[in-house]
XYZ file of C-alpha atoms in Angstrom:
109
model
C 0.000 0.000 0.000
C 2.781 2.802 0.466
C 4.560 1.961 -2.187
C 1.516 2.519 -4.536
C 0.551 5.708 -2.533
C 4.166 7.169 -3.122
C 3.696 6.976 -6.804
C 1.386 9.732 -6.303
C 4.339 12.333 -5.396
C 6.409 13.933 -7.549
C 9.625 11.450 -6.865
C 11.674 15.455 -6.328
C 11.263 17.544 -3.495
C 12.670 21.645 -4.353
C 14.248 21.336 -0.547
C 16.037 17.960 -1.321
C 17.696 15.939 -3.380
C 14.738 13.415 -3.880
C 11.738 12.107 -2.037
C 13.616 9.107 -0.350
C 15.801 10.962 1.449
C 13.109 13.785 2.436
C 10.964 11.047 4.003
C 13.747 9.615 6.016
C 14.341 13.200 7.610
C 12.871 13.196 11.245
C 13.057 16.083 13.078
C 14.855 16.051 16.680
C 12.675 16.181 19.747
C 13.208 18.713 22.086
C 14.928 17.523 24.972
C 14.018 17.598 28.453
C 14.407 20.396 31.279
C 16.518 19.882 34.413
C 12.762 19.309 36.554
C 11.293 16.712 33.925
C 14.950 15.016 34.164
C 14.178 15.088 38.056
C 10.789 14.088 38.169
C 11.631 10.971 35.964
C 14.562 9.964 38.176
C 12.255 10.572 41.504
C 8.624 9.849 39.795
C 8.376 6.294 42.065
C 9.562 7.645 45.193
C 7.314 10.344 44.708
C 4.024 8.571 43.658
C 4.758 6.265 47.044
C 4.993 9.705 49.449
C 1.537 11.099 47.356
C -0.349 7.774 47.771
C -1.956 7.631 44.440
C -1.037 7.308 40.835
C -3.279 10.872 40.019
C -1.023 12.776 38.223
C -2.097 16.257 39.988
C -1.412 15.019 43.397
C 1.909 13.600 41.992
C 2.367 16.607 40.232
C 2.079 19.054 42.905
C 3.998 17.511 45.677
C 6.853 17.689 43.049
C 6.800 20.711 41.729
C 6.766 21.851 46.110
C 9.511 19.263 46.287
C 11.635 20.487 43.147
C 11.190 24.277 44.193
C 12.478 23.433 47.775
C 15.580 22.142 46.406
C 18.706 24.133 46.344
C 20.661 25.360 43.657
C 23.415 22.757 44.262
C 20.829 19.887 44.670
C 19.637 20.950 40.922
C 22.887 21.369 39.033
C 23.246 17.626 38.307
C 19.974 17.619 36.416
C 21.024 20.984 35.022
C 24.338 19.901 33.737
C 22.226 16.785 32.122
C 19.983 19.470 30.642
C 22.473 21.438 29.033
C 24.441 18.606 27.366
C 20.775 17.254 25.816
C 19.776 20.941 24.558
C 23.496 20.829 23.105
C 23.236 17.250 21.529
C 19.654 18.551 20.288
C 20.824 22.181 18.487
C 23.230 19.660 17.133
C 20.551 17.182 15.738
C 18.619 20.709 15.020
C 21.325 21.796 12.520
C 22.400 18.761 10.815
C 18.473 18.042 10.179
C 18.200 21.569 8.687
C 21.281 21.616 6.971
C 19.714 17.844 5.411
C 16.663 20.312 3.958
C 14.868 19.305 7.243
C 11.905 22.533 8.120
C 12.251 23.217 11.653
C 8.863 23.111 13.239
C 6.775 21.149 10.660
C 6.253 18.233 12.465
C 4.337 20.141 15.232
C 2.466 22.082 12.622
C 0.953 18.787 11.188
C -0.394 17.497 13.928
């Protein structure tokens, strides 16, 4: 069935060099930011204190838990922030530079 459908499109694309490689461009996610880095590492520990699986009770004890912390509690999660925003500006580029659009995929959906 797809390989009938992609008859249908012209087999050149203006922004690259043909169809095949357009369709195997995926655009990077963004990464994560030092609290959803957190709240993954801590999300059992912290479901166990709430009581319940509800994601707003969960939520809000750690958002009051991750806003208690101090600045040198954080800066692991930090530093693991920074090097996935730098591995993703990296992704970013090459995918551009490959005749990726940034922001498409979010505008399709």
């Amino acid at each position: 069935l797809k390989a009938r459908s992609l008859n249908f499109i012209t087999p050149h694309c203006h922004l690259c060099h043909s169809f095949a490689a357009m369709a195997d461009l995926v655009e990077p996610s963004k990464p994560q930011n030092a609290y959803w880095i957190w709240l993954a590492d801590n999300r059992d520990s912290l479901t166990k204190e709430a009581g319940s699986k509800s994601a707003s009770v969960v939520g809000k004890l750690a958002g009051d838990r991750w806003k208690a912390m101090s600045a040198e509690q954080k800066v692991p999660f930090e530093k693991e922030a920074a090097s996935r925003k730098a591995a993703y500006e990296a992704a970013m580029e090459k995918f551009v530079a490959d005749g990726g659009v940034k922001g498409r995929r979010r505008a399709e959906k």
